[in-house]
Coordinates of C-alpha atoms and ligand atoms in Angstrom, one line a residue:
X1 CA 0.0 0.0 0.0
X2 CA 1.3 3.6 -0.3
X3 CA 0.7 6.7 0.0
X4 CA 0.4 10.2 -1.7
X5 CA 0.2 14.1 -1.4
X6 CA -2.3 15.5 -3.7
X7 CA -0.5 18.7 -3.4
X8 CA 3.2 18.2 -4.2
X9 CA 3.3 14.3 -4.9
X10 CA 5.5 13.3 -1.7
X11 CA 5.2 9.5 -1.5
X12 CA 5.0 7.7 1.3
X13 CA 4.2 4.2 2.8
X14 CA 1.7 5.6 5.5
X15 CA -0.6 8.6 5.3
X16 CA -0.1 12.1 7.5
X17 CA -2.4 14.8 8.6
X18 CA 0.4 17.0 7.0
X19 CA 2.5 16.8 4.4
X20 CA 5.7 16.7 5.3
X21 CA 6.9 17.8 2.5
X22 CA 5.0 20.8 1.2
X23 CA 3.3 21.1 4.8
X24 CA -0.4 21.0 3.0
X25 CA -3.2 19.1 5.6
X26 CA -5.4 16.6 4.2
X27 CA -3.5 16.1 1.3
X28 CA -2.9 12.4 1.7
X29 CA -4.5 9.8 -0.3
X30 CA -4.4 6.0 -0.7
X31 CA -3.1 5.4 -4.9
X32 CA -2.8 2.4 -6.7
X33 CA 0.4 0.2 -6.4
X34 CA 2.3 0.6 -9.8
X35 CA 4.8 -1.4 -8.9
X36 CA 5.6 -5.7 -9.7
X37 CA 7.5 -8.2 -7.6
X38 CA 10.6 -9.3 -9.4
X39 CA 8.3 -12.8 -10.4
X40 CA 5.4 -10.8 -11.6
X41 CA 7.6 -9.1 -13.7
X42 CA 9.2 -12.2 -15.4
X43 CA 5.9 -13.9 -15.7
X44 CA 4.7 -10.5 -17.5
X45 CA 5.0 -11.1 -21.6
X46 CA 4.7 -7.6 -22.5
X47 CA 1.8 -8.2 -24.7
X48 CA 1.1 -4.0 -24.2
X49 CA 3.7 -3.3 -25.8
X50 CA 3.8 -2.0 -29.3
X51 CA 5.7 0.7 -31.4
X52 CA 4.4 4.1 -32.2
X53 CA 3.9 3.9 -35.5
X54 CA 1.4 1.1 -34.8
X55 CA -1.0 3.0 -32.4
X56 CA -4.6 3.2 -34.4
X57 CA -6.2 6.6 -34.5
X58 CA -8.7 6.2 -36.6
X59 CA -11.2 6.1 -33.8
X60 CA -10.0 9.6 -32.0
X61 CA -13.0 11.8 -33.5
X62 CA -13.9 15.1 -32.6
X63 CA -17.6 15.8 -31.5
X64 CA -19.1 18.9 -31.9
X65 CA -20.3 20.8 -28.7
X66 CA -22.5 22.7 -30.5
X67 CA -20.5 25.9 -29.7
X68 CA -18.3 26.7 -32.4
X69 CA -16.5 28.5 -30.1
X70 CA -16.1 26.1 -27.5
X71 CA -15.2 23.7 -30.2
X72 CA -12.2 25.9 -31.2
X73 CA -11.1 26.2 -27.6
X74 CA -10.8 22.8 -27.7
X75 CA -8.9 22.7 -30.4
X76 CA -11.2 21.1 -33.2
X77 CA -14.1 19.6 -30.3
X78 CA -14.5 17.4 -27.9
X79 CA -13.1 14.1 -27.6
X80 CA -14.1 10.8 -26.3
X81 CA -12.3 9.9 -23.3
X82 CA -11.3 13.1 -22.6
X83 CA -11.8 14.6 -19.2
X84 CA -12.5 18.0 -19.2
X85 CA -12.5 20.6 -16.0
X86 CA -14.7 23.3 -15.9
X87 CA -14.1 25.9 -13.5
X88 CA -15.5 29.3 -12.3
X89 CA -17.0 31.4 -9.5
X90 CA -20.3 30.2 -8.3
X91 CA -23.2 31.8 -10.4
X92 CA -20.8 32.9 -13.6
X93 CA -22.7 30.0 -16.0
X94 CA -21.1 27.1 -15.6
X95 CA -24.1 24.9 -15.2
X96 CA -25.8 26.7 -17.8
X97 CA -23.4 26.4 -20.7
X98 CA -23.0 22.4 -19.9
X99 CA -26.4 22.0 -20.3
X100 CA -26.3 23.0 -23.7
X101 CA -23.7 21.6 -24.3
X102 CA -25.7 18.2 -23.0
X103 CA -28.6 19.4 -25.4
X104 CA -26.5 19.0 -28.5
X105 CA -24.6 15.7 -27.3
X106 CA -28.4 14.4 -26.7
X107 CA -29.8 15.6 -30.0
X108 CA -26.4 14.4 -32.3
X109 CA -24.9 11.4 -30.4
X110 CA -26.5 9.4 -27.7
X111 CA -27.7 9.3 -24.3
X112 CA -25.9 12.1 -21.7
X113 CA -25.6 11.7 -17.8
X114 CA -26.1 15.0 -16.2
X115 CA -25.5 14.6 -12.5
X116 CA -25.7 17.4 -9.7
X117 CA -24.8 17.0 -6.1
X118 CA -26.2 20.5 -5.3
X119 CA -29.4 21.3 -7.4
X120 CA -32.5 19.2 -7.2
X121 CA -33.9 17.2 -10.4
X122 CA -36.7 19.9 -10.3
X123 CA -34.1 22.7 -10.3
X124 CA -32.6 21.6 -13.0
X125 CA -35.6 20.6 -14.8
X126 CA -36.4 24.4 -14.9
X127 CA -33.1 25.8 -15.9
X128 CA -33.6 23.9 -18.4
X129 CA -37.0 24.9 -19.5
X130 CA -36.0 28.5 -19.4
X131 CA -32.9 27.9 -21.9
X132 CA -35.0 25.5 -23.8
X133 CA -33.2 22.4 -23.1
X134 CA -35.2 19.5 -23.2
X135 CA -34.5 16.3 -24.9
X136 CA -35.1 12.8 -24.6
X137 CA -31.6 11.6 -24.0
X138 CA -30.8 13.9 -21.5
X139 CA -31.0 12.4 -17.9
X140 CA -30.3 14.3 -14.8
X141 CA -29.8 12.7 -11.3
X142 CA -29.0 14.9 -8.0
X143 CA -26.8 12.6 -6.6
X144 CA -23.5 12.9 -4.8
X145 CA -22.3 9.2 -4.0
X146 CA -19.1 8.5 -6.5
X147 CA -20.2 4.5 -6.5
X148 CA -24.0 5.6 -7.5
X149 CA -23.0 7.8 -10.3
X150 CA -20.7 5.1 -11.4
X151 CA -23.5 2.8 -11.2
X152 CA -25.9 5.2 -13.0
X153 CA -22.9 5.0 -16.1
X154 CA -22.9 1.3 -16.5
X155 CA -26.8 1.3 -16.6
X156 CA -27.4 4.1 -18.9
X157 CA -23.9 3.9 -21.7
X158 CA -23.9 7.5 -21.5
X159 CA -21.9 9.5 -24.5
X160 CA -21.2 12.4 -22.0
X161 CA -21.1 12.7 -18.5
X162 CA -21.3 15.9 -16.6
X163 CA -20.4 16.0 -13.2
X164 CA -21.7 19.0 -11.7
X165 CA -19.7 19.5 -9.3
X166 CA -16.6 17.7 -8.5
X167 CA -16.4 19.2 -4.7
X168 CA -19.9 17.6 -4.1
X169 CA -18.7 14.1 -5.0
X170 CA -18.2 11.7 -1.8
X171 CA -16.6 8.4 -2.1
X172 CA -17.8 5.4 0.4
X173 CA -14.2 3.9 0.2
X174 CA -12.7 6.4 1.1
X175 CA -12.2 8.9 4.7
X176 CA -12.9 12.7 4.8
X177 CA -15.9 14.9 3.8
X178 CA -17.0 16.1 0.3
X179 CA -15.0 18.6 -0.9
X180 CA -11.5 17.3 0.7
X181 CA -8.7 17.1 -1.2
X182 CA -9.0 13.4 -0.6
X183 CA -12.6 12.6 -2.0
X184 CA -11.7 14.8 -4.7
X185 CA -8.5 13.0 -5.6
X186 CA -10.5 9.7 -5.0
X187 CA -13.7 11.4 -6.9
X188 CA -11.9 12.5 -10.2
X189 CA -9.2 9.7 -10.2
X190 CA -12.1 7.1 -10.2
X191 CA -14.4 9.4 -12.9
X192 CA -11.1 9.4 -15.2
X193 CA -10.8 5.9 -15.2
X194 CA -14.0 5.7 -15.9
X195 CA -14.3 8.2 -18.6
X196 CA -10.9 6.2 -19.7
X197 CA -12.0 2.9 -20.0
X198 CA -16.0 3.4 -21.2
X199 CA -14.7 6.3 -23.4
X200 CA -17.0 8.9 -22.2
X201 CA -16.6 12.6 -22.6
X202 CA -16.6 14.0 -19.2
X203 CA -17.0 17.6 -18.0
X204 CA -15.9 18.1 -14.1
X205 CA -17.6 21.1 -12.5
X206 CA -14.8 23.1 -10.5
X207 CA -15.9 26.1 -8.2
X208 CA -13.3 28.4 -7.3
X209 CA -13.9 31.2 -5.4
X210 CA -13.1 34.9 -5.5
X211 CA -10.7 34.4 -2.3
X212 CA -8.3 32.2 -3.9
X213 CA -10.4 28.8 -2.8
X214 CA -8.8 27.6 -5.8
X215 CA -7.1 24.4 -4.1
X216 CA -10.0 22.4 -4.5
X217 CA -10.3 22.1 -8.7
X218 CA -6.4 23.3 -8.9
X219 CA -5.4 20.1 -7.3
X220 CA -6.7 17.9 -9.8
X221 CA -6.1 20.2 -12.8
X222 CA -3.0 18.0 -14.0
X223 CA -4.8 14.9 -14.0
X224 CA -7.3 15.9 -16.5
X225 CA -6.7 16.5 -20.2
X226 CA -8.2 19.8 -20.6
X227 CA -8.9 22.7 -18.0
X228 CA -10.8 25.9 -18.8
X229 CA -12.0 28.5 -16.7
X230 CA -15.2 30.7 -17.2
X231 CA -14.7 34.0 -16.0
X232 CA -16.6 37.6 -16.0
X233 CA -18.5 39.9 -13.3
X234 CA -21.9 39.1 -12.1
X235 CA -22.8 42.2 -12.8
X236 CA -22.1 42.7 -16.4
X237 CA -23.6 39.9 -19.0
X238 CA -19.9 39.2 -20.5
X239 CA -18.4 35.4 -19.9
X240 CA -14.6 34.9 -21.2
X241 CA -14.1 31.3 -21.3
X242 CA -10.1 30.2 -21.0
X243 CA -8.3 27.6 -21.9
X244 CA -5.0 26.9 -19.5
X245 CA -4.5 23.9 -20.3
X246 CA -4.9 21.3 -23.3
X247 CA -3.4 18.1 -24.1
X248 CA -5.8 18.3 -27.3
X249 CA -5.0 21.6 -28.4
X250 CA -3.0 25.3 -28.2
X251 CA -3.6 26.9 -24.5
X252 CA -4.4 30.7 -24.1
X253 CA -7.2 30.8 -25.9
X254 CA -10.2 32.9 -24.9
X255 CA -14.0 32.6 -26.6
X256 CA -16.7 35.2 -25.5
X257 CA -20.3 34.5 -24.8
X258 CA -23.2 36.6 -23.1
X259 CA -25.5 35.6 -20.4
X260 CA -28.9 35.7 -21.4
X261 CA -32.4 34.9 -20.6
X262 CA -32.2 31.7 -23.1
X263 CA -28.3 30.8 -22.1
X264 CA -25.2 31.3 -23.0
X265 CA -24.9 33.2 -27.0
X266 CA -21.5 33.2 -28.0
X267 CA -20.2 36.4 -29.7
X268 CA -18.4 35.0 -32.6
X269 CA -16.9 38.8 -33.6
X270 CA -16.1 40.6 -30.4
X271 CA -14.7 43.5 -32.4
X272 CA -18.3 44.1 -33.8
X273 CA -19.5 43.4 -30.5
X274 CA -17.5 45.7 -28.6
X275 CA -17.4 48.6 -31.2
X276 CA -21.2 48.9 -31.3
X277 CA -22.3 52.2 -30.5
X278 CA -18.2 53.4 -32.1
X279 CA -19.1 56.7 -34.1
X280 CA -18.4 57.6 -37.5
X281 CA -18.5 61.3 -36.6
X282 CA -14.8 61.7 -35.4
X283 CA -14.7 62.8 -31.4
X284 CA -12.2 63.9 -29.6
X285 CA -10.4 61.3 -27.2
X286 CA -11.7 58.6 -28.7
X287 CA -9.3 56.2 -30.5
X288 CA -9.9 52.1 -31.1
X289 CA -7.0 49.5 -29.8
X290 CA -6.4 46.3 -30.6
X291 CA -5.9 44.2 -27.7
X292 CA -5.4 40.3 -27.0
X293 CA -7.7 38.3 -25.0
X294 CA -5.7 35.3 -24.8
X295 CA -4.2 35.1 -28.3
X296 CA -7.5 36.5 -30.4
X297 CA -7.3 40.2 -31.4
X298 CA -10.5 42.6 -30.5
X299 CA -10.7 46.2 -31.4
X300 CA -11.9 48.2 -28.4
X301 CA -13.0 52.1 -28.2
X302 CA -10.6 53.9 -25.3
X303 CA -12.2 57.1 -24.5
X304 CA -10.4 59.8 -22.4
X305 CA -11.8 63.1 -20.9
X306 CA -9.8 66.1 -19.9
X307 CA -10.7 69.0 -18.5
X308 CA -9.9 71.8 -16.6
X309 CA -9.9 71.5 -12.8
X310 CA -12.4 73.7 -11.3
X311 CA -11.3 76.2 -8.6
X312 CA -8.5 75.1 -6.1
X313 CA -9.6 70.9 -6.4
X314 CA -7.1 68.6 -6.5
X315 CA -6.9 67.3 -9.9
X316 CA -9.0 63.9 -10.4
X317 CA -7.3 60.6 -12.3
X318 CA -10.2 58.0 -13.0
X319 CA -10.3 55.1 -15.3
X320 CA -12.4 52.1 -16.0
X321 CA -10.9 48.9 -17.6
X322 CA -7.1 50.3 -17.4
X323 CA -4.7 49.7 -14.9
X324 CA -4.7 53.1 -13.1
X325 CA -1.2 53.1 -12.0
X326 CA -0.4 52.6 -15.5
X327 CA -2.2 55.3 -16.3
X328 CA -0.7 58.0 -14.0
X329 CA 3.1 57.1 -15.8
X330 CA 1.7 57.8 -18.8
X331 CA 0.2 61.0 -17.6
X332 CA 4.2 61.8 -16.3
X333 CA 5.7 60.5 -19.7
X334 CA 2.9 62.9 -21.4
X335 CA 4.3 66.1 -19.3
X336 CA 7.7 65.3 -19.5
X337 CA 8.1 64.4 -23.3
X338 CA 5.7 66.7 -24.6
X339 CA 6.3 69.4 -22.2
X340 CA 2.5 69.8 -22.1
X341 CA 1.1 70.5 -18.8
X342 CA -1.7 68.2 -17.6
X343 CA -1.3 68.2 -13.5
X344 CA -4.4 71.2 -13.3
X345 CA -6.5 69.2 -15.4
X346 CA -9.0 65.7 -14.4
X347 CA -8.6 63.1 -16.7
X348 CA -10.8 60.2 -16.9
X349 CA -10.1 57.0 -19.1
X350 CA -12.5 54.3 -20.2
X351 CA -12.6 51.2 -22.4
X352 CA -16.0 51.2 -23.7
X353 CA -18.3 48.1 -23.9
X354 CA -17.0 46.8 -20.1
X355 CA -14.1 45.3 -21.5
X356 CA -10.3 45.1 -20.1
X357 CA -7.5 46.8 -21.8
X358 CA -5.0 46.8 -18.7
X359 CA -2.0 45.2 -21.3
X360 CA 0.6 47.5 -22.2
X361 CA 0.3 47.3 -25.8
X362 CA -2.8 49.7 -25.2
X363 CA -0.6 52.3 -24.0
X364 CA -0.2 54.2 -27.1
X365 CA -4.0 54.5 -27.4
X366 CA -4.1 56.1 -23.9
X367 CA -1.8 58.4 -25.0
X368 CA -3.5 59.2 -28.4
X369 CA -6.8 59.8 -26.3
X370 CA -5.5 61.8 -23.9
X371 CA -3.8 64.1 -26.1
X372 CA -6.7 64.2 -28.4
X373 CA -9.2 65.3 -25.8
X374 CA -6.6 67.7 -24.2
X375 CA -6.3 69.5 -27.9
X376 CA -9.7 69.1 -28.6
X377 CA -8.8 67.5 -31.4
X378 CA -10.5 64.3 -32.6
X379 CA -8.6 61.3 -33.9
X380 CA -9.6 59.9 -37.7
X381 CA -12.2 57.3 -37.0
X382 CA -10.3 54.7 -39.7
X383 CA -7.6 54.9 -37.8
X384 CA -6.1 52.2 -34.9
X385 CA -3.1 52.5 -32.7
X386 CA -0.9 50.1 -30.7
X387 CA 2.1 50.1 -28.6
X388 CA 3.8 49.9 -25.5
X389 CA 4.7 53.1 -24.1
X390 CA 8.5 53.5 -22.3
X391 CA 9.3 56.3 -19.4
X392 CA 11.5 57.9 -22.7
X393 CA 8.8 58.1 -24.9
X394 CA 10.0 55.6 -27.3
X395 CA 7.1 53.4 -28.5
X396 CA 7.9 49.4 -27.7
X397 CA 7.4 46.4 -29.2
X398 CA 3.6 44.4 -28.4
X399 CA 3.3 40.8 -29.2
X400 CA 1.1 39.6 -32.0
X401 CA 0.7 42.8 -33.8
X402 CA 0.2 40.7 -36.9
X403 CA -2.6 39.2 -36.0
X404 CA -3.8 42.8 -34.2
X405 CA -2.7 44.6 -37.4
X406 CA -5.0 42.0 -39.8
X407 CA -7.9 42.4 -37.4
X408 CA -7.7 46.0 -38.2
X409 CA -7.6 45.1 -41.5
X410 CA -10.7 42.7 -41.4
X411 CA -12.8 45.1 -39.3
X412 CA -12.9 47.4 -42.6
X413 CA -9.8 50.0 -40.9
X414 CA -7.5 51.8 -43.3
X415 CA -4.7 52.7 -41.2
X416 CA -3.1 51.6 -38.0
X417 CA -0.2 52.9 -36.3
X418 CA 2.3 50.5 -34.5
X419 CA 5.4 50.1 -33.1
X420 CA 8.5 50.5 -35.4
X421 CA 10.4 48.1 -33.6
X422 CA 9.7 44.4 -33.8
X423 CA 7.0 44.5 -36.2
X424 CA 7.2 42.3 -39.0
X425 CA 5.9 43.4 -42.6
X426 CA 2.6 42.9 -43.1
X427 CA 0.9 42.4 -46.5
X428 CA -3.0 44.2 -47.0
X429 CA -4.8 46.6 -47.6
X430 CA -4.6 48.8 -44.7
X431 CA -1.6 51.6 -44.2
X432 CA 0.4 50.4 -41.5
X433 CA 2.4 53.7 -40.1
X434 CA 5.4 53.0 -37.8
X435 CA 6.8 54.9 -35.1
X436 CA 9.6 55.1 -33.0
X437 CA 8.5 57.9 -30.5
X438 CA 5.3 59.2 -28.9
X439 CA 6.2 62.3 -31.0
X440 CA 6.1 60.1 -33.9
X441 CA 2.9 58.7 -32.8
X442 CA 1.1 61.9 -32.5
X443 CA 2.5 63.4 -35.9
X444 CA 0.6 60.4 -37.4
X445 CA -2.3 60.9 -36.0
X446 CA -2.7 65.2 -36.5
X447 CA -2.4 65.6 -32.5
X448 CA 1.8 67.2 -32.8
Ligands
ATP1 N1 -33.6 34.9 -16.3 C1 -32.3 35.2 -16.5 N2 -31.8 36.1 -17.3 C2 -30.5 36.3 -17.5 N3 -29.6 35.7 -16.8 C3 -30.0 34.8 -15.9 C4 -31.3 34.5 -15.7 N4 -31.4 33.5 -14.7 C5 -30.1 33.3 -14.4 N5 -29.3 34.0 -15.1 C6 -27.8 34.0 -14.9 O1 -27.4 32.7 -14.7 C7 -26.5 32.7 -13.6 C8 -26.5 31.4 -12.9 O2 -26.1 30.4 -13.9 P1 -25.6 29.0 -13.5 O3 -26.5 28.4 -12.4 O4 -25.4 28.3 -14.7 O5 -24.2 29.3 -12.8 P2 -23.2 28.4 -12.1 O6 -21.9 28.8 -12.4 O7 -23.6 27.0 -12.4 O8 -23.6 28.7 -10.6 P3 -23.4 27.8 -9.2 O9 -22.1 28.2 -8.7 O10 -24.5 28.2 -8.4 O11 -23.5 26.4 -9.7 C9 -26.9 33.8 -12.8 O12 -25.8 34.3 -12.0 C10 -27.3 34.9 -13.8 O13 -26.2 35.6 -14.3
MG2 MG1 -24.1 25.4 -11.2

């Protein structure tokens, strides 16, 4: 018999309240012995084993999930005996985006296993109705016991299972309550080896919570194949759904949906999405930025406001969806470069459409906006800017600005002004103006 910490791996041939090794509690759990005596060994023919080039993949087929975008997150779709963990805050979505996902799986390939240790049948039964999915081979069970849910697979053959979620799951054969790292070592080794051996496509629900709670589903991430994350404020309708990791497919990759009424709607063009409501009339401070949610381009409107500070105030410095710190060196690079003075003046900065723009390759834009509003001047609405911004004024190299510049391109733009340095040549239609300096920057745009 031996012994294991979930946490760090430290084997041993007896158990401990705490690790020893990385000093995590409860981290102990009972795996399988992978060792043979010296005779078992010898008596062992090696029938397993077989050269590479003699592995058959003809049966390794990707299946739809019915979101395109999902589907490209994957890397092509899901596949069979493929365990998948699905993580997120409680209430982002997570249960509603499986069950559509459930709903296509149903309607296209065969029976699907929905089982939920927290919501009752009923629960689910109207979650359901309200995103309109209902179908035939879709079976639910509010269950928690790990030996009943396996039992529930041999019965009905699922396609898909969907274990909703993994911190509810309780093993009999093993000590500790749901939610410790032991039942869910037990829970999600037993599920893979089940998913493994019946060939199942199996989504674990992970919660992680706000405060870093994010032992729990991080503790298992490296023994499934694929681990995405679905992320985005309660508040606001937007869900960015991650990819960190993918023995399928390329990591750092992000697709976009909206909360709605009916579900989950993915927004297959975010640019379109997020420049809605973008003028044609030019305004001043106003300028459009490419940046990178994972490795996919979106075009974003920054908008800046600056104006005089009334009486003896102390000058304001808001901003919304930029890193405000950032913001303020900008503001110093702004006065010291361009010997303009901006310390009597509020400014306010804002990404419009909710979104995030706290990388640096959105400094530029900030700049541009800034300047713009501060000389009442607008910027030409066909026109995008991107670059890292350095405390000398010298415009820096972003990464991807291909791909940013050819989104440009595709969202109908006809110029874009980038970086000088470490930006490869780039065949199109749209004018792609380089510069070196801030100075340069501004020139380009009519703000010098
Ligand atoms: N009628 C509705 N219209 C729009 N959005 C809704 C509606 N009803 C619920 N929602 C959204 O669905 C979210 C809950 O979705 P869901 O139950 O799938 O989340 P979850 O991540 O599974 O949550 P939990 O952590 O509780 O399991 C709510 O927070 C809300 O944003
Ligand atoms: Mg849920």
């Amino acid at each position: 018999m031996a012994f294991a910490c979930s946490n760090c791996g430290y084997r041993s041939v007896k158990g401990f309240g705490r690790c020893p090794s990385c000093g995590a509690w409860d981290s102990f759990a009972e795996v399988g012995e992978t060792t043979a005596s010296p005779q078992e060994a010898s008596s062992w023919l090696g029938e397993e084993l077989r050269p590479i080039t003699q592995i058959d993949l003809t049966d390794v087929k990707r299946i739809p999930s019915g979101s395109d975008e999902l589907d490209r997150l994957l890397g092509g779709g899901l596949i069979p005996g493929g365990v998948i963990l699905f993580g997120g805050e409680p209430g982002i979505g997570k249960s509603t985006l499986l069950l559509q996902v459930a709903q296509t799986l149903a309607e296209r390939i065969g029976n699907v296993l929905y089982v939920s240790g927290e919501e009752s049948e009923s629960q689910l039964k109207l979650r359901a109705s309200r995103i309109g999915v209902l179908h035939e081979r879709l079976y639910v069970l509010s269950e928690q016991s790990l030996e009943r849910i396996a039992a529930a697979v041999e019965t009905l053959s699922p396609c898909a299972l969907i274990v909703d979620s993994i911190q509810t799951v309780v093993s009999g054969s093993t000590e500790g309550e749901s939610g410790s790292l032991r039942q869910l070592r037990e829970a999600s080794g037993e599920l893979i080896r089940l998913t493994k051996s019946r060939r199942l496509v199996t989504f674990l629900v992970g919660h992680i919570t706000k405060d870093g709670a994010f032992a729990g589903p991080k503790s298992v991430e490296h023994l499934v194949d694929v681990a995405l994350y679905l992320e985005g404020s309660r508040g606001e309708d937007l869900r960015f759904l991650r990819s960190v990791k993918n023995r399928f497919g390329a990591t750092d990759e992000t697709a976009v949906f909206r909360m709605t009424a009916e579900g989950l709607k993915e927004i297959v063009n975010p640019s379109q999405f997020f420049l809605e409501g973008h003028r044609d009339d030019p305004r001043p401070g106003c300028v459009v930025v490419p940046i990178l949610e994972g490795s996919k381009p979106i075009l974003v409107e920054l908008q800046a406001l600056v104006s005089p500070t009334g009486g003896y105030g102390v000058p304001q410095r808001r901003c919304t969806g930029l890193d405000i710190n950032r913001v303020l060196l900008l503001l110093a690079v702004i006065e010291k470069q361009l010997a303009v003075h901006i310390g009597g003046a509020d400014v306010y900065l804002s990404v419009a459409g909710g979104l995030e723009a706290r990388e640096r390759a959105s400094d530029l834009a900030a700049v541009a906006a800034i300047v713009s509003s501060l000389r009442n001047r607008p910027i030409d609405t066909k026109t995008v800017v991107v670059g890292e911004v350095g405390l000398s004024g010298e415009v820096r190299a972003v990464r991807r600005v291909a791909e940013r510049i050819r989104e440009a391109e595709k969202m109908g733009y006809a110029r874009i002004v980038v970086p000088s340095v470490g930006t490869p040549s780039v065949k199109g239609s749209i004018d792609v103006i380089r510069a070196e300096s801030i100075e340069r920057a501004l020139e380009a745009l009519g703000l010098a």
